[in-house]
Structure formats: C-alpha cells, structure tokens
mmCIF file of C-alpha atoms in Angstrom:
data_model
loop_
_atom_site.group_PDB
_atom_site.id
_atom_site.type_symbol
_atom_site.label_atom_id
_atom_site.label_comp_id
_atom_site.label_asym_id
_atom_site.label_seq_id
_atom_site.Cartn_x
_atom_site.Cartn_y
_atom_site.Cartn_z
ATOM 1 C CA MET A 1 -0.127 0.241 -0.150
ATOM 2 C CA LEU A 2 1.420 3.881 -0.939
ATOM 3 C CA ARG A 3 2.354 5.981 1.710
ATOM 4 C CA ASP A 4 0.188 9.209 1.662
ATOM 5 C CA GLU A 5 3.441 11.206 1.052
ATOM 6 C CA ASP A 6 4.811 9.077 -1.589
ATOM 7 C CA ILE A 7 1.909 9.988 -3.798
ATOM 8 C CA SER A 8 2.331 12.464 -5.920
ATOM 9 C CA VAL A 9 -1.159 14.597 -7.713
ATOM 10 C CA ILE A 10 -1.214 16.331 -10.715
ATOM 11 C CA LEU A 11 -1.172 20.283 -10.468
ATOM 12 C CA VAL A 12 -3.486 22.210 -12.945
ATOM 13 C CA ASP A 13 -4.434 25.592 -13.795
ATOM 14 C CA GLU A 14 -7.922 26.534 -13.661
ATOM 15 C CA ASP A 15 -8.707 25.351 -16.779
ATOM 16 C CA ASP A 16 -7.515 21.624 -15.635
ATOM 17 C CA ASN A 17 -4.479 21.988 -17.420
ATOM 18 C CA VAL A 18 -1.215 19.955 -16.149
ATOM 19 C CA VAL A 19 1.177 22.500 -14.925
ATOM 20 C CA GLY A 20 3.379 20.211 -12.776
ATOM 21 C CA TYR A 21 3.408 17.263 -9.815
ATOM 22 C CA GLY A 22 3.380 17.489 -6.432
ATOM 23 C CA GLU A 23 3.772 15.721 -3.388
ATOM 24 C CA LYS A 24 -0.234 14.866 -1.861
ATOM 25 C CA LEU A 25 0.434 16.092 1.423
ATOM 26 C CA ASP A 26 2.474 19.104 0.699
ATOM 27 C CA VAL A 27 -0.034 19.801 -2.263
ATOM 28 C CA HIS A 28 -2.585 19.745 0.777
ATOM 29 C CA ARG A 29 -0.480 21.909 2.973
ATOM 30 C CA LYS A 30 -0.047 24.678 0.699
ATOM 31 C CA GLY A 31 -3.163 24.503 -0.686
ATOM 32 C CA LEU A 32 -2.198 24.191 -4.504
ATOM 33 C CA LEU A 33 -4.423 23.481 -7.149
ATOM 34 C CA HIS A 34 -4.127 19.813 -7.953
ATOM 35 C CA ARG A 35 -6.528 17.545 -9.924
ATOM 36 C CA ALA A 36 -8.893 15.225 -8.157
ATOM 37 C CA PHE A 37 -12.109 13.025 -8.873
ATOM 38 C CA SER A 38 -15.493 11.966 -7.259
ATOM 39 C CA VAL A 39 -17.488 9.127 -7.596
ATOM 40 C CA LEU A 40 -21.452 8.905 -6.825
ATOM 41 C CA LEU A 41 -22.663 5.819 -6.885
ATOM 42 C CA PHE A 42 -26.578 5.477 -6.686
ATOM 43 C CA ASN A 43 -29.019 2.435 -5.823
ATOM 44 C CA ASP A 44 -31.946 1.740 -8.022
ATOM 45 C CA LYS A 45 -34.125 3.720 -5.172
ATOM 46 C CA GLY A 46 -32.076 7.208 -6.188
ATOM 47 C CA GLU A 47 -29.841 6.605 -2.566
ATOM 48 C CA LEU A 48 -26.335 7.779 -2.967
ATOM 49 C CA LEU A 49 -23.955 5.754 -1.237
ATOM 50 C CA ILE A 50 -22.077 7.620 1.327
ATOM 51 C CA GLN A 51 -19.042 6.679 3.262
ATOM 52 C CA GLN A 52 -17.593 7.865 6.966
ATOM 53 C CA ARG A 53 -13.957 7.996 6.422
ATOM 54 C CA ALA A 54 -11.365 6.032 8.426
ATOM 55 C CA SER A 55 -10.063 7.431 12.046
ATOM 56 C CA SER A 56 -6.830 7.265 10.191
ATOM 57 C CA LYS A 57 -6.751 9.808 6.792
ATOM 58 C CA TYR A 58 -4.572 12.465 7.073
ATOM 59 C CA HIS A 59 -7.576 14.948 7.255
ATOM 60 C CA ALA A 60 -11.262 14.999 7.608
ATOM 61 C CA PRO A 61 -10.744 11.595 9.665
ATOM 62 C CA GLU A 62 -14.552 10.212 10.913
ATOM 63 C CA LEU A 63 -16.464 12.538 8.512
ATOM 64 C CA TRP A 64 -19.094 11.563 6.004
ATOM 65 C CA ALA A 65 -18.443 12.332 2.338
ATOM 66 C CA ASN A 66 -19.896 10.942 -1.062
ATOM 67 C CA THR A 67 -19.157 7.784 -2.081
ATOM 68 C CA CYS A 68 -15.122 7.981 -3.142
ATOM 69 C CA CYS A 69 -12.999 9.866 -4.133
ATOM 70 C CA GLY A 70 -9.103 10.620 -4.807
ATOM 71 C CA HIS A 71 -6.709 11.441 -7.105
ATOM 72 C CA PRO A 72 -5.418 10.522 -10.302
ATOM 73 C CA PHE A 73 -1.208 9.630 -10.672
ATOM 74 C CA PRO A 74 0.691 11.129 -12.823
ATOM 75 C CA GLY A 75 0.008 9.804 -16.211
ATOM 76 C CA GLU A 76 -3.281 8.246 -15.463
ATOM 77 C CA ASN A 77 -6.951 9.026 -17.143
ATOM 78 C CA VAL A 78 -8.837 10.577 -14.270
ATOM 79 C CA GLN A 79 -11.727 8.699 -15.184
ATOM 80 C CA ASP A 80 -9.555 5.223 -14.911
ATOM 81 C CA ALA A 81 -8.449 6.265 -11.549
ATOM 82 C CA SER A 82 -11.850 7.141 -10.384
ATOM 83 C CA ILE A 83 -12.812 3.006 -11.153
ATOM 84 C CA ARG A 84 -9.376 2.033 -9.526
ATOM 85 C CA ARG A 85 -10.372 4.361 -6.385
ATOM 86 C CA VAL A 86 -13.726 2.655 -6.047
ATOM 87 C CA GLN A 87 -12.116 -0.821 -6.248
ATOM 88 C CA GLU A 88 -9.660 -0.361 -3.568
ATOM 89 C CA GLU A 89 -11.942 1.488 -1.083
ATOM 90 C CA LEU A 90 -15.158 -0.402 -1.388
ATOM 91 C CA GLY A 91 -13.880 -3.742 -3.139
ATOM 92 C CA PHE A 92 -15.504 -4.192 -6.459
ATOM 93 C CA LYS A 93 -15.297 -2.844 -9.815
ATOM 94 C CA THR A 94 -17.869 -0.910 -11.181
ATOM 95 C CA GLU A 95 -18.444 1.700 -14.540
ATOM 96 C CA VAL A 96 -18.467 5.168 -14.083
ATOM 97 C CA GLU A 97 -20.171 7.924 -16.656
ATOM 98 C CA PRO A 98 -18.595 11.497 -16.540
ATOM 99 C CA LEU A 99 -20.916 13.882 -14.359
ATOM 100 C CA THR A 100 -19.759 17.368 -14.071
ATOM 101 C CA HIS A 101 -16.646 19.504 -13.032
ATOM 102 C CA ILE A 102 -16.511 21.317 -9.695
ATOM 103 C CA TYR A 103 -13.656 23.409 -8.232
ATOM 104 C CA TYR A 104 -13.246 24.674 -4.544
ATOM 105 C CA LYS A 105 -10.690 25.744 -2.254
ATOM 106 C CA LYS A 106 -11.630 24.607 1.408
ATOM 107 C CA SER A 107 -9.086 25.050 4.522
ATOM 108 C CA LEU A 108 -9.623 21.585 6.645
ATOM 109 C CA ASP A 109 -8.439 20.666 9.747
ATOM 110 C CA LEU A 110 -5.566 19.368 10.473
ATOM 111 C CA GLY A 111 -3.651 22.418 8.353
ATOM 112 C CA MET A 112 -4.927 20.934 5.155
ATOM 113 C CA ILE A 113 -6.297 23.362 2.144
ATOM 114 C CA GLU A 114 -8.463 21.263 -0.420
ATOM 115 C CA HIS A 115 -8.140 23.074 -3.988
ATOM 116 C CA GLU A 116 -8.939 21.021 -6.601
ATOM 117 C CA TYR A 117 -10.383 20.977 -9.674
ATOM 118 C CA VAL A 118 -12.463 17.728 -9.420
ATOM 119 C CA HIS A 119 -14.135 15.533 -12.066
ATOM 120 C CA VAL A 120 -17.289 13.913 -10.572
ATOM 121 C CA PHE A 121 -18.599 10.680 -12.250
ATOM 122 C CA LYS A 122 -22.034 8.969 -11.728
ATOM 123 C CA ALA A 123 -21.865 5.157 -11.313
ATOM 124 C CA GLN A 124 -24.758 2.725 -10.517
ATOM 125 C CA TYR A 125 -24.636 0.053 -8.140
ATOM 126 C CA LYS A 126 -25.695 -3.053 -9.670
ATOM 127 C CA GLU A 127 -25.949 -5.541 -6.419
ATOM 128 C CA GLN A 128 -21.558 -5.742 -5.657
ATOM 129 C CA ARG A 129 -20.349 -7.106 -2.793
ATOM 130 C CA PHE A 130 -18.698 -5.087 -0.296
ATOM 131 C CA CYS A 131 -15.714 -5.561 1.311
ATOM 132 C CA LEU A 132 -14.482 -2.227 2.688
ATOM 133 C CA ASP A 133 -10.696 -1.254 3.610
ATOM 134 C CA PRO A 134 -10.590 -0.194 7.241
ATOM 135 C CA ASN A 135 -7.466 1.724 6.106
ATOM 136 C CA GLU A 136 -9.881 4.420 4.058
ATOM 137 C CA VAL A 137 -13.918 3.775 5.016
ATOM 138 C CA ALA A 138 -15.289 3.219 8.485
ATOM 139 C CA ALA A 139 -18.625 2.752 7.227
ATOM 140 C CA CYS A 140 -21.541 3.040 4.664
ATOM 141 C CA GLU A 141 -25.044 4.048 4.113
ATOM 142 C CA TRP A 142 -27.418 4.724 1.386
ATOM 143 C CA LYS A 143 -29.229 8.269 1.913
ATOM 144 C CA THR A 144 -31.654 9.952 -0.546
ATOM 145 C CA PRO A 145 -29.655 13.235 -1.943
ATOM 146 C CA GLN A 146 -32.801 15.046 0.072
ATOM 147 C CA ASP A 147 -32.254 13.073 3.432
ATOM 148 C CA ILE A 148 -28.401 14.052 2.969
ATOM 149 C CA ARG A 149 -29.327 17.975 2.448
ATOM 150 C CA GLN A 150 -31.710 18.097 5.553
ATOM 151 C CA GLU A 151 -29.136 16.303 7.699
ATOM 152 C CA MET A 152 -26.430 18.416 6.554
ATOM 153 C CA GLU A 153 -28.449 21.520 7.664
ATOM 154 C CA LEU A 154 -28.588 20.634 11.179
ATOM 155 C CA TYR A 155 -25.404 18.714 11.416
ATOM 156 C CA PRO A 156 -22.988 20.600 8.525
ATOM 157 C CA ASP A 157 -19.931 19.451 10.989
ATOM 158 C CA LYS A 158 -20.602 15.953 10.555
ATOM 159 C CA TYR A 159 -19.212 16.168 6.675
ATOM 160 C CA ALA A 160 -16.258 16.696 4.884
ATOM 161 C CA ALA A 161 -15.859 19.935 3.521
ATOM 162 C CA TRP A 162 -15.884 19.586 0.190
ATOM 163 C CA PHE A 163 -19.268 17.846 0.310
ATOM 164 C CA VAL A 164 -20.809 20.288 2.137
ATOM 165 C CA HIS A 165 -19.452 22.067 -1.122
ATOM 166 C CA TYR A 166 -21.187 20.118 -3.546
ATOM 167 C CA ILE A 167 -24.528 19.676 -1.856
ATOM 168 C CA GLU A 168 -24.579 23.818 -0.988
ATOM 169 C CA ASN A 169 -23.394 24.645 -4.504
ATOM 170 C CA HIS A 170 -23.630 22.021 -7.025
ATOM 171 C CA TYR A 171 -27.127 19.898 -5.993
ATOM 172 C CA GLU A 172 -28.745 20.493 -9.017
ATOM 173 C CA LYS A 173 -25.439 19.884 -11.085
ATOM 174 C CA LEU A 174 -25.380 16.469 -9.277
ATOM 175 C CA PHE A 175 -28.390 15.255 -8.879
ATOM 176 C CA SER A 176 -31.059 16.370 -11.781
ATOM 177 C CA HIS A 177 -30.681 12.970 -13.383
ATOM 178 C CA LEU A 178 -32.660 11.019 -10.994
#
C-alpha cells in the first residue's frame, strides 16, 4: 500500500491544464490547485452511497463524504483512476460516467487546504459485494439526496468540507439525472 507521503498528484490551472506535479501531503498543506475526482454511486431507489472516512485518514477523519474520492496518479486517466479507487476503497469494480466538474478551495482540519479541480462521476450500483478497506472507510450508508441535504443543514460538522460544498453549491448538477 502506498503511503500518502509517497503519492504524487497532478497540479493544474483553473482550466485543468497540467502545470506540474507535487507530493500529495505537501500540495494539501500549501493549498496548491490539483486534479481530483469524486464518485457518486446510486442504487435503483435513487439513494447515494455515502462513506464515513476512516479515523486514520490524514484529513477529515471520521467525517461523512460522497461514495469515493481521490487523485489520479501522474499519467493516469482520471476516469480510470476513479474506477481504481472505488475498487480499492469499496472492494468492487464498477463503470463510471462523467457527470460534471467542480472547482473549489476549502480550509480543512489538521492544517490542510483542499484546492481542487474535481472530475465528478456517477455510477450505478448493481448488487456488488462490498469489501471495505478499513484504512480508508469506517462505514457506508445509503441516503436520498434530500435526506443528506436536510441532515447536513442540521449537522454540517458531520460531513467533509468538500461534500458540504458539493451539496450547497452544486446540488442540481449532481442530482438532476435522478
């Protein structure tokens, strides 16, 4: 398993053009703009699988977030990276479809800053069997987008900053296909 300090991420400009590479933790400490992805996995009822991040995560430990997120490796296609990461975190392979792009910058806990150009993908759950990586995921739950938004209004500190940003600023783009 790769350690966070051994992972390089892709630095980009605001149009997602590659401008360089950086070490993952250093990039998050400095708040440098980099490429990322998020996956939203839906079931047949229109519910979204959300995950509680493991307590060992380098930022946002134990907070709830979207199904899966991460960073493509230098030279890796972002869609392929999202498929890889779902398999690593949740234990099954799924196809993903591009949904939208989100740009944001948020200060996080533990001195980290998320400054990302995010490729958002959607996927359809097909009764795959979960095998959660305990180093990544503490728990998962299916929730409707409406329930997530209502709970987030009451308890925003339960959720990762980027997921709050997604729901507050991009709700229609993320869920209009349902």
